[in-house]
Coordinates of C-alpha atoms in Angstrom, one line a residue:
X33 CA 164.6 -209.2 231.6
X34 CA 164.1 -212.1 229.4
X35 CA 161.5 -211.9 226.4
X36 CA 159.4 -213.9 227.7
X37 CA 158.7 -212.3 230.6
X38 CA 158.3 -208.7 228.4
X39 CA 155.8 -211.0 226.0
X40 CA 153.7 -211.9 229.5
X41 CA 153.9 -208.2 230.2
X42 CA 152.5 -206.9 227.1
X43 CA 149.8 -208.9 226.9
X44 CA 148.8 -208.2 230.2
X45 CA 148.6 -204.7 229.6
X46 CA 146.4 -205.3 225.9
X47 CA 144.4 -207.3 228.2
X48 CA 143.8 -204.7 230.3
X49 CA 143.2 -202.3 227.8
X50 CA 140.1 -204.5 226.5
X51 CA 142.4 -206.1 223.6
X52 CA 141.7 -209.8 222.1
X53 CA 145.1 -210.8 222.2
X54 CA 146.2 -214.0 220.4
X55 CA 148.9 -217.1 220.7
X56 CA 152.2 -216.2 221.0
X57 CA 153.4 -216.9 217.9
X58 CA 156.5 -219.1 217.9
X59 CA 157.8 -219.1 213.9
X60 CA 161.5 -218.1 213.5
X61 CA 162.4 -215.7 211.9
X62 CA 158.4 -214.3 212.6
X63 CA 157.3 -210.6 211.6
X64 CA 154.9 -210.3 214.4
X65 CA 154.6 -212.2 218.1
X66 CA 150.7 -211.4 219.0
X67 CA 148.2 -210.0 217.2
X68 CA 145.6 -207.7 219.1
X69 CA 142.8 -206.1 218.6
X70 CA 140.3 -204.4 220.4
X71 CA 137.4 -202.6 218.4
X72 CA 138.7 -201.6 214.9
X73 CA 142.3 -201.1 216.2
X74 CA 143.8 -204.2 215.0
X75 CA 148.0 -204.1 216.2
X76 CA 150.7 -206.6 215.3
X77 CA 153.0 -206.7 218.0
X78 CA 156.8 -207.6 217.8
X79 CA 158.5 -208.3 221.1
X80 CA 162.8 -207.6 221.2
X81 CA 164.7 -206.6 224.4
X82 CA 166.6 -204.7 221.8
X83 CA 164.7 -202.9 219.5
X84 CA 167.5 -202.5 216.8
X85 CA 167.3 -206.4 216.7
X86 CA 164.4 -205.4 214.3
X87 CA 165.8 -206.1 210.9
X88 CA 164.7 -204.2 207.7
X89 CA 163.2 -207.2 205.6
X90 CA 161.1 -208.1 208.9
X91 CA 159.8 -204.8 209.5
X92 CA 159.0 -204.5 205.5
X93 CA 156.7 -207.6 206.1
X94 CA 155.3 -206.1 209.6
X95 CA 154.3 -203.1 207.5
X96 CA 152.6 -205.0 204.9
X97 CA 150.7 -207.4 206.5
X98 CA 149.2 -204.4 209.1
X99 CA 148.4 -202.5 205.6
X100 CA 147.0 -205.2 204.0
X101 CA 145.2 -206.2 207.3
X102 CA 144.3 -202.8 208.1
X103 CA 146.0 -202.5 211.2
X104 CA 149.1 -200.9 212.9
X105 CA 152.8 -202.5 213.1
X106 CA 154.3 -202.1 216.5
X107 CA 157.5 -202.8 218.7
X108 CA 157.7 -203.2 222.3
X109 CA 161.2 -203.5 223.8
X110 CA 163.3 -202.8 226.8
X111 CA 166.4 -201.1 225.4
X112 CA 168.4 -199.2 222.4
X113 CA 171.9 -200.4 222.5
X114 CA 173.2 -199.9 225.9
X115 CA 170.3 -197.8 226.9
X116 CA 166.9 -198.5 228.1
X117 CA 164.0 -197.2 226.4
X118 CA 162.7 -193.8 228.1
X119 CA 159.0 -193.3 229.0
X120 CA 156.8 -191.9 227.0
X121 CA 159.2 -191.8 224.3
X122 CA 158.5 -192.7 220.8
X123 CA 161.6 -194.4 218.9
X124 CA 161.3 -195.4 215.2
X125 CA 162.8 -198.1 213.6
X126 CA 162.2 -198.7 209.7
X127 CA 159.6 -196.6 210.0
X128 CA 157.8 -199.0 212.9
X129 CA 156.8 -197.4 216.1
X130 CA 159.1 -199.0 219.1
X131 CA 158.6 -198.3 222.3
X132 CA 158.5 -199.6 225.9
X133 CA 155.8 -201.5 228.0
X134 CA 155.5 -198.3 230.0
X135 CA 154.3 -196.2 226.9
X136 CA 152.5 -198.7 225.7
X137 CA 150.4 -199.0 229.0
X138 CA 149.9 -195.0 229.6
X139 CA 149.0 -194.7 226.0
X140 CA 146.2 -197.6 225.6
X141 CA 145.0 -198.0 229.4
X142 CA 145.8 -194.5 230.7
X143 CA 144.9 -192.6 227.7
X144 CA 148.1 -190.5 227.9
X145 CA 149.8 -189.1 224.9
X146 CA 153.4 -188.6 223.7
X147 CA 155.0 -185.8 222.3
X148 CA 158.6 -186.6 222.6
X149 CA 160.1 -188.7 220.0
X150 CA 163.9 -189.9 219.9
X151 CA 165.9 -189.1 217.2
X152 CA 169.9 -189.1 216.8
X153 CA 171.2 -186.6 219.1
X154 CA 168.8 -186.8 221.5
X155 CA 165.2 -186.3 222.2
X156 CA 162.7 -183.6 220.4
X157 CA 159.2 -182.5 220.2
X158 CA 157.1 -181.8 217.0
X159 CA 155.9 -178.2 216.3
X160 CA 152.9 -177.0 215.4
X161 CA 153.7 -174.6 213.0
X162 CA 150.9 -173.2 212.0
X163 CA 149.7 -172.6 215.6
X164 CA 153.5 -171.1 215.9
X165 CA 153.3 -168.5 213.3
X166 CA 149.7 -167.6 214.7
X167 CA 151.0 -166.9 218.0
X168 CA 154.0 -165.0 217.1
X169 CA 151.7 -162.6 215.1
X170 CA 149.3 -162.1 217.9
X171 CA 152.2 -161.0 220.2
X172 CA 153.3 -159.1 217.3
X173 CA 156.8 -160.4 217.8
X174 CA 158.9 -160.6 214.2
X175 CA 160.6 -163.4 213.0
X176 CA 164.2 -162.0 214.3
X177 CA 163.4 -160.8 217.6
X178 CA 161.8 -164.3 218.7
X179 CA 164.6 -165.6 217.3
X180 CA 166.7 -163.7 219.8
X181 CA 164.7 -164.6 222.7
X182 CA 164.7 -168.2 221.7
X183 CA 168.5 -168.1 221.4
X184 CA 168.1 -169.6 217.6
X185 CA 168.4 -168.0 214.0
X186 CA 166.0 -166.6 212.5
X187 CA 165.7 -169.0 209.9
X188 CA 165.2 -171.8 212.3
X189 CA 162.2 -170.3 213.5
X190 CA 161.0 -169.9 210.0
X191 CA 161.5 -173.5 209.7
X192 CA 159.1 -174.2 212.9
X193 CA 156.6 -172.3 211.1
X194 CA 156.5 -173.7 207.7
X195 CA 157.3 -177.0 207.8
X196 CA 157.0 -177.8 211.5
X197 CA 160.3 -178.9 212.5
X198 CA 161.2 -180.9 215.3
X199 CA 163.1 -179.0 217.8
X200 CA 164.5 -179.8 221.3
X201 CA 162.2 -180.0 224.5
X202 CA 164.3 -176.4 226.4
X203 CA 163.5 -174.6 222.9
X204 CA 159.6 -175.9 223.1
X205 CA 159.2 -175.4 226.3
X206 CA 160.6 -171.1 226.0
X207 CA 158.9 -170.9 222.7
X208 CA 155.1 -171.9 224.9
X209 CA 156.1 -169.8 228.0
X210 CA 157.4 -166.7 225.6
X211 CA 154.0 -167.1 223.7
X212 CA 151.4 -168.6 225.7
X213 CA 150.2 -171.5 223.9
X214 CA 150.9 -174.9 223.5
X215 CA 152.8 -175.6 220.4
X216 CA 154.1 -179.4 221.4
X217 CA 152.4 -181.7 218.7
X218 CA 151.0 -184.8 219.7
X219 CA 152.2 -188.3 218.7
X220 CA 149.4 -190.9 217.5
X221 CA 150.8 -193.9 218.4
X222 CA 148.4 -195.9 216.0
X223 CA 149.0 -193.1 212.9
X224 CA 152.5 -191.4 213.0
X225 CA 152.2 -190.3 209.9
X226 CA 154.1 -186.9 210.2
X227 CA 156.7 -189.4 212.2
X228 CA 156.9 -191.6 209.2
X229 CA 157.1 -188.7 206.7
X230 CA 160.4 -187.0 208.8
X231 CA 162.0 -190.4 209.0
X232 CA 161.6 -191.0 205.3
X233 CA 163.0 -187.6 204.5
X234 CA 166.1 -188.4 206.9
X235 CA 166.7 -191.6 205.2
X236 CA 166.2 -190.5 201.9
X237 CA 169.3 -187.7 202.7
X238 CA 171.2 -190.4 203.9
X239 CA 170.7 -192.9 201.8
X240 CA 173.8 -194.4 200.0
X241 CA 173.9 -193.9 195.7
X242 CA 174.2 -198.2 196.0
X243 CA 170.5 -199.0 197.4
X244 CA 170.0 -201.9 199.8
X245 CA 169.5 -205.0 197.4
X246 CA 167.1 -206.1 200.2
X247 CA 163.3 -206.6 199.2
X248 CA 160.3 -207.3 201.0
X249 CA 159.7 -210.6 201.2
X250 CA 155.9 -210.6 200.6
X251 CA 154.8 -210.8 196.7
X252 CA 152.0 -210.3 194.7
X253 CA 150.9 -213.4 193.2
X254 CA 149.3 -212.9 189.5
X255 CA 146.2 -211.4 189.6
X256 CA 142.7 -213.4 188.9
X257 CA 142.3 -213.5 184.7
X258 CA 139.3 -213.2 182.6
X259 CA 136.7 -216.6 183.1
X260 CA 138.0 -218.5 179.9
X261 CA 141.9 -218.5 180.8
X262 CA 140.6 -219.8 184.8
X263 CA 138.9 -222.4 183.4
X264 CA 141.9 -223.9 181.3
X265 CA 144.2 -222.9 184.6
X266 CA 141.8 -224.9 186.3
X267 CA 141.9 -227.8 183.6
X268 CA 145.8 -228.1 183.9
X269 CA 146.0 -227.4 187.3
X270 CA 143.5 -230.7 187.5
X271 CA 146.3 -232.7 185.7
X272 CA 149.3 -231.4 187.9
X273 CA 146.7 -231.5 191.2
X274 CA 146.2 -235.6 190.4
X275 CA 149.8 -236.3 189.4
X276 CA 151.5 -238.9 192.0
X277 CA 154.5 -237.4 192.5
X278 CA 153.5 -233.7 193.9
X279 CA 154.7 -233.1 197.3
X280 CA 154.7 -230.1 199.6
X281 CA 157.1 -229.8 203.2
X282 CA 156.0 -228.4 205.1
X283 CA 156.5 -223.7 205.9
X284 CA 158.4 -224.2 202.5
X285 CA 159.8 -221.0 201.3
X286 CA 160.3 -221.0 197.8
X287 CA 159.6 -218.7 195.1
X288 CA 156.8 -218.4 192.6
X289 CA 156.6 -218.3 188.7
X290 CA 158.9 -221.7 188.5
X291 CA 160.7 -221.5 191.3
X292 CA 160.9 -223.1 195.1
X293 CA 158.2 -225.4 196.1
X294 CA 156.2 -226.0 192.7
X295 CA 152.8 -227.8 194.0
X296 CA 153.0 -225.2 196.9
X297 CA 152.9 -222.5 194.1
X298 CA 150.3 -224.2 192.2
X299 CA 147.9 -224.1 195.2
X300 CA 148.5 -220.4 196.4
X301 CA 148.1 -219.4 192.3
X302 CA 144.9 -221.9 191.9
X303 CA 143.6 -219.6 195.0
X304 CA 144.4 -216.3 192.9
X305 CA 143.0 -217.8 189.6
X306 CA 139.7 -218.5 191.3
X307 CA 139.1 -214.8 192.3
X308 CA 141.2 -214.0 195.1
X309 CA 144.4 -211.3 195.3
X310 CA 147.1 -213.6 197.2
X311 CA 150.3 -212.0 199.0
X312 CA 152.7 -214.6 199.4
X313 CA 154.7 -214.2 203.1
X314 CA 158.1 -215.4 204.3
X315 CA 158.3 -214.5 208.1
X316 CA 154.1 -214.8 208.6
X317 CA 152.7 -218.0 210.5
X318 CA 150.7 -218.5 207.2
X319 CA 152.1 -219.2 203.8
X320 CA 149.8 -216.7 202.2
X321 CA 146.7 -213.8 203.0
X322 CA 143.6 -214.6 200.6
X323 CA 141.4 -211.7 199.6
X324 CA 138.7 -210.9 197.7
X325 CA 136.1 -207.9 197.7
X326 CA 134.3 -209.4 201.0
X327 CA 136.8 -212.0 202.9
X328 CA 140.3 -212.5 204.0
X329 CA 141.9 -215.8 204.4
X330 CA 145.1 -216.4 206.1
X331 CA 146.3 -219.2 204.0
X332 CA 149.1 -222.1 204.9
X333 CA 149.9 -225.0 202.9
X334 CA 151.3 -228.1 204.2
X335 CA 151.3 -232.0 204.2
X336 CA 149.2 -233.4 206.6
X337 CA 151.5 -234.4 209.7
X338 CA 151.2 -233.3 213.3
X339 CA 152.9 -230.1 212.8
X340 CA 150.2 -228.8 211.0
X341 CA 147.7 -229.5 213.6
X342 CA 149.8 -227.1 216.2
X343 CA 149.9 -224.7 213.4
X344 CA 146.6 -224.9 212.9
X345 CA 145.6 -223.9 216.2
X346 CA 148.1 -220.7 216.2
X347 CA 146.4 -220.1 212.9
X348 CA 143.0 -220.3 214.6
X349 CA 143.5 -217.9 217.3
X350 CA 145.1 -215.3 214.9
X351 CA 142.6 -215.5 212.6
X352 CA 139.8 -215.1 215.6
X353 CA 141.9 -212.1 217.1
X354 CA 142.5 -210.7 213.6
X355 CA 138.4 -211.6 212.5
X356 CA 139.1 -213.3 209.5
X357 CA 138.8 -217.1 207.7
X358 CA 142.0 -219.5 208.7
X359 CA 143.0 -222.3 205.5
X360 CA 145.5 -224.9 205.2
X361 CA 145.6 -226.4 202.2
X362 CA 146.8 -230.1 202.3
X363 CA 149.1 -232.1 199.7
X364 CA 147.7 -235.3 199.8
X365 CA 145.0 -236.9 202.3
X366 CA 144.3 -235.3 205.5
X367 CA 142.6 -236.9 208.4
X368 CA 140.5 -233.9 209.7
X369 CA 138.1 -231.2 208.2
X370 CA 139.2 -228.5 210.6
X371 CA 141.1 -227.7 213.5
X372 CA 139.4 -225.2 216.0
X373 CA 138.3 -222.8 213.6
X374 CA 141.0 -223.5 210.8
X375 CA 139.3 -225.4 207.6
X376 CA 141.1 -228.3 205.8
X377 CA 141.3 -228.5 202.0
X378 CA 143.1 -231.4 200.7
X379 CA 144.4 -230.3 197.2
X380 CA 141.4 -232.4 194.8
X381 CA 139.0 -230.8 197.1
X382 CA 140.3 -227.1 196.0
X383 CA 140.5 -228.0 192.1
X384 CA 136.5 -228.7 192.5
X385 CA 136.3 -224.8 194.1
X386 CA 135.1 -222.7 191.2
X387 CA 135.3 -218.6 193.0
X388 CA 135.4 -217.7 196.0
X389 CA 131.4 -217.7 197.0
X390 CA 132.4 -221.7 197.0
X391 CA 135.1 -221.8 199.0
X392 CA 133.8 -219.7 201.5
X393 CA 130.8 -221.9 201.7
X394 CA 133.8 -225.0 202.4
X395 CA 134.9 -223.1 204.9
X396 CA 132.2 -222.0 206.6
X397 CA 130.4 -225.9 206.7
X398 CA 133.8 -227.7 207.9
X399 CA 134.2 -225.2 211.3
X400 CA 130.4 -224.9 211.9
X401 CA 130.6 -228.6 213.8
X402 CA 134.4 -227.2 216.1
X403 CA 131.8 -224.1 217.1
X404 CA 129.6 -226.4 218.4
X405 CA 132.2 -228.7 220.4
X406 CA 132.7 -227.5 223.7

């Protein structure tokens, strides 16, 4: 199957489930494919035939950006290795829920939930423990001798109880017919939280003394600063802002505080010293997500060429599927306001932006006319 095929296929069945689903989005290396959403359940989606072709600093931005957007990181694939993915199955991967287009459809169209999840060694259930111990009790049945009817020690089925270990689907299934009562706990695809927890706890065991020297690749610019040190920001930034020889080029992925792209930089901090927290991405479509107590921008920065324009319009449709404000800001002149629903700010335009009730006012006046237009 090739991956584009398994992209059609996905969003097919978001579609189906009543999901906005946006443009494919075609960055390499890119954290997320589609973005969909469908009430409050905002997902980003990322499409491998293989899902250990996920890679750690990827799925570190994935889990970021669906924090930070208040959504859920997901991956759909086809296979693990030489095996395909099971039904109904939930695999994990950096902590990311993977799965196949087959769970994915019984779980958002179907309504039907998973209890089995994959771990080395094969596949297992989650117990209830508390409902466990209850049980057990009732049918006043010690510790040992469901142990010996179980065929496990007696500690194991201490561990079931207090900590609700995962055990293997025969044990489950002779623990609820010995006892009479569903014990299988159910996986939230959109919150695996106890998931998450157990996968942390296996990595943490197995976790070399030398830790990865991998980080994520999205980064806290400096936070806003008190009104007199943003106005002489703003001052100096005026200076650089006018100076002849700035240039940005395009996605450029440099580094802050001095580093990389320096006029790029300037921008994205000029953004953060006008009242808005700014987390710089690496593997995003956009430079940058904007925020501030009441909006969210995703935010690219670019000369104006006709690559932007095409990037514009992916931005446009994420930001629409995502529901929030879509910015590029332009080093040097640019020839249009807006693009769909993504606004235009050439970099003299954003030094004249004073907070962020301004530039949300900008924003809002240059897409009001592309609403209009069709």
């Amino acid at each position: 199957m090739a991956k584009d095929v398994l992209i059609d296929q996905v969003v097919s069945i978001l579609q189906k489930a009543g999901f906005d689903v946006s443009e494919r989005c075609n960055i390499r290396p890119g954290s997320f494919d589609i973005a969909a959403r469908c009430g409050d359940v905002l997902i980003l989606c990322k499409v491998l035939l293989n899902i250990d072709g996920l890679t750690e600093d990827t799925a570190s931005e994935m889990r970021l950006l669906a924090n930070w957007l208040s959504g859920t990181p997901l991956v759909i694939g086809a296979k693990t290795r030489d095996q395909m993915l099971e039904d109904n199955v939930i695999y994990m991967r950096y902590n990311i829920v993977s799965i196949n287009p087959e769970t994915l459809y019984d779980y958002f169209v179907e309504g039907i939930t998973s209890f089995i999840s994959a771990s080395p060694g094969g596949l297992y259930v989650s117990i209830d423990g508390t409902a466990l111990k209850e049980a057990r009790l009732y049918n006043d049945m010690s510790l040992g001798s469901l142990a010996g009817a179980v065929g496990v020690s007696r500690r194991t089925i201490s561990k079931y109880e207090e900590e609700g270990m995962s055990a293997s689907i025969d044990v489950v299934l002779t623990l609820e017919e010995i006892l009479n009562v569903e014990l299988a706990k159910p996986i939230d695809i959109l919150n695996p939280s106890f998931l998450v927890k157990k996968n942390q706890e296996k990595e943490t065991k197995s976790e070399p003394k030398e830790k990865s020297k991998s980080a994520p690749k999205i980064r806290d610019l400096p936070a806003p600063v008190s009104p007199e040190a943003a106005e002489e920001y703003l001052r100096e930034s005026k200076k650089k802002f006018e100076s002849k020889d700035s240039n940005v080029h395009g996605h450029t992925h440099g580094h802050a505080h001095g580093h990389g792209n320096a006029p790029e930089q300037e921008m994205l901090s000029y953004i953060s010293t006008i009242g808005f927290d700014v987390k710089e991405t690496s593997q995003a479509p956009f430079k940058a997500i904007s925020k501030d107590k009441q909006s969210v921008i995703l935010t690219g920065v670019s000369n104006y060429n006709p690559t932007v324009i095409k990037r514009a319009r992916l931005l446009s449709s994420i930001s629409d599927v995502i529901q929030t404000e879509s910015v590029f800001l332009i080093n040097g002149t640019s020839k249009v306001k807006s693009v769909q629903n993504t606004v235009f700010i050439e970099k003299n335009e954003l030094v004249k932006i004073h907070g962020p009730e301004e530039l949300i006012e900008v924003i809002e006046e240059r897409k009001a006319p592309e609403k209009t237009k069709k």
